[in-house]
Amino acid sequence: MKIMHEQVNFKGANSFNIKWDEFPHFTFPWHFHAGYELVYVIKSYGKRFVADHVEAFSDGDLVLLGPNLPHFWKNDEAFFNHDPRYKVNAIVIHFPPDFFEHQLKNYTEFLPINELLKRALRGVCFHEQVSNSIGKELRKLLRLKGVEKILQLLRILDKLARTKNYKLLASETYCPDLHDWSSNRLEKVMHLINSSYRQPLKLEQVASHIGMNPTAFCRYFKEKTGKPFIGFVNDMRIGYACKLLLEGRQNVSQICFESGFNNLSNFNRCFKKKTGFAPVHYRSQFHKANQGQPLSPDTGNR
């Protein structure tokens, strides 16, 4: 699939850009850019594509995207009928990857924002309660100038950094090095999983790798990662399968085995549970959206 590299320019040496969007429907194609992007959808609905993640979006959608993360928003069919009742209102902010870089990495007050920007490498979607609060702050930001404008953006990022009401979008496969694992034992496990998840990977093998019995290992892994071992490995396999599906060079059966599954029906079941789509439907939805065709509102919604 073609992907566009968007060049974001910061006019007049500004530290960041903010704009109010109002148009009939989202038109920007599948793309990525070097900086961060915060998108607040005031009015619109459709499907949001971020790396290997697809889900419905609607009024109040608030997402922070990190550098080089492919994405686009696609409106549903109603927005393509020249009906003035259907339109897009959104506030979009772009800021560069070196935004307050020294402060973020070295000053204690900025560490929560630094952690937020690490999470943004996979895309972060915020809960409606957070969106409602931040939406008011973003409207205020549109009216500010000078130092107050920069301070307001920092306030917004700080609030986003401190909330726990969010979810990550792209799978671990897209950003395998994000985790700051706190023990050498878990580092060994993650290295083994990252290098071997596309091959048969038995629980007993991984537990033995760090000198634990399978029962103790299952408890340990769930405590450290928040996921059961098999679920974690399957999520990585599904993430890789999503990438292969979007590349379009292999059929579903080939992708099933290439991504580490040994059973097609199990692959289909796990894929739909994780993404909300059957593999063929996932690919067709992306192709349809990327070619500029409208999506029906009830197709593939979770």
PDB file of N, CA, C and O in Angstrom, residues 262-297:
ATOM      1  N   ASN A 262      -0.786 -22.029  13.922  1.00  0.00           N
ATOM      2  CA  ASN A 262      -0.701 -23.307  13.205  1.00  0.00           C
ATOM      3  C   ASN A 262      -2.066 -23.854  12.851  1.00  0.00           C
ATOM      4  O   ASN A 262      -2.201 -25.006  12.451  1.00  0.00           O
ATOM      5  N   ASN A 263      -3.092 -23.006  13.001  1.00  0.00           N
ATOM      6  CA  ASN A 263      -4.463 -23.436  12.729  1.00  0.00           C
ATOM      7  C   ASN A 263      -5.250 -22.247  12.202  1.00  0.00           C
ATOM      8  O   ASN A 263      -5.339 -21.211  12.875  1.00  0.00           O
ATOM      9  N   LEU A 264      -5.818 -22.371  11.003  1.00  0.00           N
ATOM     10  CA  LEU A 264      -6.490 -21.243  10.361  1.00  0.00           C
ATOM     11  C   LEU A 264      -7.730 -20.798  11.117  1.00  0.00           C
ATOM     12  O   LEU A 264      -7.982 -19.592  11.263  1.00  0.00           O
ATOM     13  N   SER A 265      -8.511 -21.749  11.623  1.00  0.00           N
ATOM     14  CA  SER A 265      -9.734 -21.362  12.330  1.00  0.00           C
ATOM     15  C   SER A 265      -9.395 -20.632  13.640  1.00  0.00           C
ATOM     16  O   SER A 265     -10.063 -19.664  14.018  1.00  0.00           O
ATOM     17  N   ASN A 266      -8.347 -21.079  14.316  1.00  0.00           N
ATOM     18  CA  ASN A 266      -7.909 -20.401  15.537  1.00  0.00           C
ATOM     19  C   ASN A 266      -7.397 -19.001  15.216  1.00  0.00           C
ATOM     20  O   ASN A 266      -7.657 -18.042  15.949  1.00  0.00           O
ATOM     21  N   PHE A 267      -6.667 -18.884  14.118  1.00  0.00           N
ATOM     22  CA  PHE A 267      -6.181 -17.571  13.683  1.00  0.00           C
ATOM     23  C   PHE A 267      -7.347 -16.620  13.420  1.00  0.00           C
ATOM     24  O   PHE A 267      -7.352 -15.474  13.891  1.00  0.00           O
ATOM     25  N   ASN A 268      -8.340 -17.089  12.670  1.00  0.00           N
ATOM     26  CA  ASN A 268      -9.496 -16.242  12.365  1.00  0.00           C
ATOM     27  C   ASN A 268     -10.223 -15.819  13.637  1.00  0.00           C
ATOM     28  O   ASN A 268     -10.644 -14.663  13.777  1.00  0.00           O
ATOM     29  N   ARG A 269     -10.361 -16.749  14.562  1.00  0.00           N
ATOM     30  CA  ARG A 269     -11.070 -16.452  15.809  1.00  0.00           C
ATOM     31  C   ARG A 269     -10.286 -15.422  16.645  1.00  0.00           C
ATOM     32  O   ARG A 269     -10.857 -14.450  17.141  1.00  0.00           O
ATOM     33  N   CYS A 270      -8.977 -15.631  16.794  1.00  0.00           N
ATOM     34  CA  CYS A 270      -8.148 -14.700  17.569  1.00  0.00           C
ATOM     35  C   CYS A 270      -8.087 -13.333  16.902  1.00  0.00           C
ATOM     36  O   CYS A 270      -8.119 -12.294  17.582  1.00  0.00           O
ATOM     37  N   PHE A 271      -8.018 -13.317  15.581  1.00  0.00           N
ATOM     38  CA  PHE A 271      -7.913 -12.052  14.854  1.00  0.00           C
ATOM     39  C   PHE A 271      -9.172 -11.218  15.044  1.00  0.00           C
ATOM     40  O   PHE A 271      -9.096 -10.016  15.326  1.00  0.00           O
ATOM     41  N   LYS A 272     -10.323 -11.859  14.935  1.00  0.00           N
ATOM     42  CA  LYS A 272     -11.574 -11.109  15.083  1.00  0.00           C
ATOM     43  C   LYS A 272     -11.771 -10.637  16.518  1.00  0.00           C
ATOM     44  O   LYS A 272     -12.263  -9.519  16.754  1.00  0.00           O
ATOM     45  N   LYS A 273     -11.358 -11.443  17.482  1.00  0.00           N
ATOM     46  CA  LYS A 273     -11.479 -11.041  18.886  1.00  0.00           C
ATOM     47  C   LYS A 273     -10.621  -9.816  19.170  1.00  0.00           C
ATOM     48  O   LYS A 273     -11.024  -8.907  19.898  1.00  0.00           O
ATOM     49  N   LYS A 274      -9.431  -9.754  18.566  1.00  0.00           N
ATOM     50  CA  LYS A 274      -8.495  -8.660  18.822  1.00  0.00           C
ATOM     51  C   LYS A 274      -8.872  -7.397  18.060  1.00  0.00           C
ATOM     52  O   LYS A 274      -8.795  -6.289  18.583  1.00  0.00           O
ATOM     53  N   THR A 275      -9.265  -7.524  16.780  1.00  0.00           N
ATOM     54  CA  THR A 275      -9.469  -6.353  15.922  1.00  0.00           C
ATOM     55  C   THR A 275     -10.933  -6.003  15.675  1.00  0.00           C
ATOM     56  O   THR A 275     -11.233  -4.880  15.263  1.00  0.00           O
ATOM     57  N   GLY A 276     -11.836  -6.968  15.892  1.00  0.00           N
ATOM     58  CA  GLY A 276     -13.240  -6.724  15.572  1.00  0.00           C
ATOM     59  C   GLY A 276     -13.592  -7.066  14.143  1.00  0.00           C
ATOM     60  O   GLY A 276     -14.740  -6.905  13.728  1.00  0.00           O
ATOM     61  N   PHE A 277     -12.602  -7.551  13.363  1.00  0.00           N
ATOM     62  CA  PHE A 277     -12.814  -7.877  11.957  1.00  0.00           C
ATOM     63  C   PHE A 277     -12.280  -9.274  11.650  1.00  0.00           C
ATOM     64  O   PHE A 277     -11.310  -9.720  12.268  1.00  0.00           O
ATOM     65  N   ALA A 278     -12.898  -9.947  10.662  1.00  0.00           N
ATOM     66  CA  ALA A 278     -12.265 -11.116  10.069  1.00  0.00           C
ATOM     67  C   ALA A 278     -11.072 -10.636   9.244  1.00  0.00           C
ATOM     68  O   ALA A 278     -11.075  -9.500   8.757  1.00  0.00           O
ATOM     69  N   PRO A 279     -10.021 -11.450   9.066  1.00  0.00           N
ATOM     70  CA  PRO A 279      -8.831 -10.988   8.340  1.00  0.00           C
ATOM     71  C   PRO A 279      -9.119 -10.420   6.954  1.00  0.00           C
ATOM     72  O   PRO A 279      -8.605  -9.348   6.598  1.00  0.00           O
ATOM     73  N   VAL A 280      -9.947 -11.094   6.175  1.00  0.00           N
ATOM     74  CA  VAL A 280     -10.261 -10.600   4.831  1.00  0.00           C
ATOM     75  C   VAL A 280     -10.993  -9.273   4.899  1.00  0.00           C
ATOM     76  O   VAL A 280     -10.739  -8.350   4.109  1.00  0.00           O
ATOM     77  N   HIS A 281     -11.893  -9.133   5.856  1.00  0.00           N
ATOM     78  CA  HIS A 281     -12.659  -7.898   6.008  1.00  0.00           C
ATOM     79  C   HIS A 281     -11.744  -6.753   6.455  1.00  0.00           C
ATOM     80  O   HIS A 281     -11.885  -5.613   6.004  1.00  0.00           O
ATOM     81  N   TYR A 282     -10.796  -7.071   7.344  1.00  0.00           N
ATOM     82  CA  TYR A 282      -9.830  -6.067   7.806  1.00  0.00           C
ATOM     83  C   TYR A 282      -9.075  -5.493   6.615  1.00  0.00           C
ATOM     84  O   TYR A 282      -8.926  -4.286   6.470  1.00  0.00           O
ATOM     85  N   ARG A 283      -8.581  -6.375   5.753  1.00  0.00           N
ATOM     86  CA  ARG A 283      -7.838  -5.919   4.575  1.00  0.00           C
ATOM     87  C   ARG A 283      -8.726  -5.120   3.635  1.00  0.00           C
ATOM     88  O   ARG A 283      -8.344  -4.060   3.137  1.00  0.00           O
ATOM     89  N   SER A 284      -9.941  -5.600   3.376  1.00  0.00           N
ATOM     90  CA  SER A 284     -10.826  -4.925   2.415  1.00  0.00           C
ATOM     91  C   SER A 284     -11.254  -3.556   2.942  1.00  0.00           C
ATOM     92  O   SER A 284     -11.371  -2.595   2.175  1.00  0.00           O
ATOM     93  N   GLN A 285     -11.484  -3.439   4.253  1.00  0.00           N
ATOM     94  CA  GLN A 285     -11.850  -2.147   4.829  1.00  0.00           C
ATOM     95  C   GLN A 285     -10.731  -1.126   4.614  1.00  0.00           C
ATOM     96  O   GLN A 285     -10.979   0.019   4.258  1.00  0.00           O
ATOM     97  N   PHE A 286      -9.503  -1.566   4.837  1.00  0.00           N
ATOM     98  CA  PHE A 286      -8.375  -0.657   4.661  1.00  0.00           C
ATOM     99  C   PHE A 286      -8.224  -0.253   3.198  1.00  0.00           C
ATOM    100  O   PHE A 286      -8.056   0.916   2.883  1.00  0.00           O
ATOM    101  N   HIS A 287      -8.288  -1.217   2.292  1.00  0.00           N
ATOM    102  CA  HIS A 287      -8.141  -0.911   0.865  1.00  0.00           C
ATOM    103  C   HIS A 287      -9.253   0.024   0.405  1.00  0.00           C
ATOM    104  O   HIS A 287      -9.012   0.983  -0.332  1.00  0.00           O
ATOM    105  N   LYS A 288     -10.463  -0.253   0.841  1.00  0.00           N
ATOM    106  CA  LYS A 288     -11.604   0.560   0.438  1.00  0.00           C
ATOM    107  C   LYS A 288     -11.445   1.997   0.909  1.00  0.00           C
ATOM    108  O   LYS A 288     -11.644   2.954   0.161  1.00  0.00           O
ATOM    109  N   ALA A 289     -11.042   2.149   2.164  1.00  0.00           N
ATOM    110  CA  ALA A 289     -10.862   3.490   2.719  1.00  0.00           C
ATOM    111  C   ALA A 289      -9.702   4.209   2.059  1.00  0.00           C
ATOM    112  O   ALA A 289      -9.770   5.402   1.758  1.00  0.00           O
ATOM    113  N   ASN A 290      -8.604   3.490   1.809  1.00  0.00           N
ATOM    114  CA  ASN A 290      -7.410   4.114   1.247  1.00  0.00           C
ATOM    115  C   ASN A 290      -7.612   4.535  -0.207  1.00  0.00           C
ATOM    116  O   ASN A 290      -6.916   5.404  -0.716  1.00  0.00           O
ATOM    117  N   GLN A 291      -8.595   3.914  -0.880  1.00  0.00           N
ATOM    118  CA  GLN A 291      -8.892   4.271  -2.263  1.00  0.00           C
ATOM    119  C   GLN A 291      -9.960   5.351  -2.367  1.00  0.00           C
ATOM    120  O   GLN A 291     -10.425   5.671  -3.453  1.00  0.00           O
ATOM    121  N   GLY A 292     -10.355   5.906  -1.216  1.00  0.00           N
ATOM    122  CA  GLY A 292     -11.287   7.030  -1.224  1.00  0.00           C
ATOM    123  C   GLY A 292     -12.742   6.651  -1.334  1.00  0.00           C
ATOM    124  O   GLY A 292     -13.591   7.481  -1.606  1.00  0.00           O
ATOM    125  N   GLN A 293     -13.077   5.366  -1.148  1.00  0.00           N
ATOM    126  CA  GLN A 293     -14.472   4.944  -1.226  1.00  0.00           C
ATOM    127  C   GLN A 293     -15.125   5.107   0.146  1.00  0.00           C
ATOM    128  O   GLN A 293     -14.503   4.849   1.176  1.00  0.00           O
ATOM    129  N   PRO A 294     -16.402   5.524   0.174  1.00  0.00           N
ATOM    130  CA  PRO A 294     -17.088   5.676   1.462  1.00  0.00           C
ATOM    131  C   PRO A 294     -17.330   4.329   2.125  1.00  0.00           C
ATOM    132  O   PRO A 294     -17.522   3.326   1.451  1.00  0.00           O
ATOM    133  N   LEU A 295     -17.300   4.320   3.438  1.00  0.00           N
ATOM    134  CA  LEU A 295     -17.573   3.103   4.194  1.00  0.00           C
ATOM    135  C   LEU A 295     -18.988   3.147   4.732  1.00  0.00           C
ATOM    136  O   LEU A 295     -19.447   4.184   5.204  1.00  0.00           O
ATOM    137  N   SER A 296     -19.671   2.040   4.675  1.00  0.00           N
ATOM    138  CA  SER A 296     -21.024   2.010   5.226  1.00  0.00           C
ATOM    139  C   SER A 296     -20.934   2.066   6.733  1.00  0.00           C
ATOM    140  O   SER A 296     -20.035   1.465   7.338  1.00  0.00           O
ATOM    141  N   PRO A 297     -21.859   2.759   7.415  1.00  0.00           N
ATOM    142  CA  PRO A 297     -21.727   2.996   8.842  1.00  0.00           C
ATOM    143  C   PRO A 297     -21.798   1.755   9.693  1.00  0.00           C
ATOM    144  O   PRO A 297     -21.310   1.745  10.804  1.00  0.00           O
TER     145      PRO A 297
END
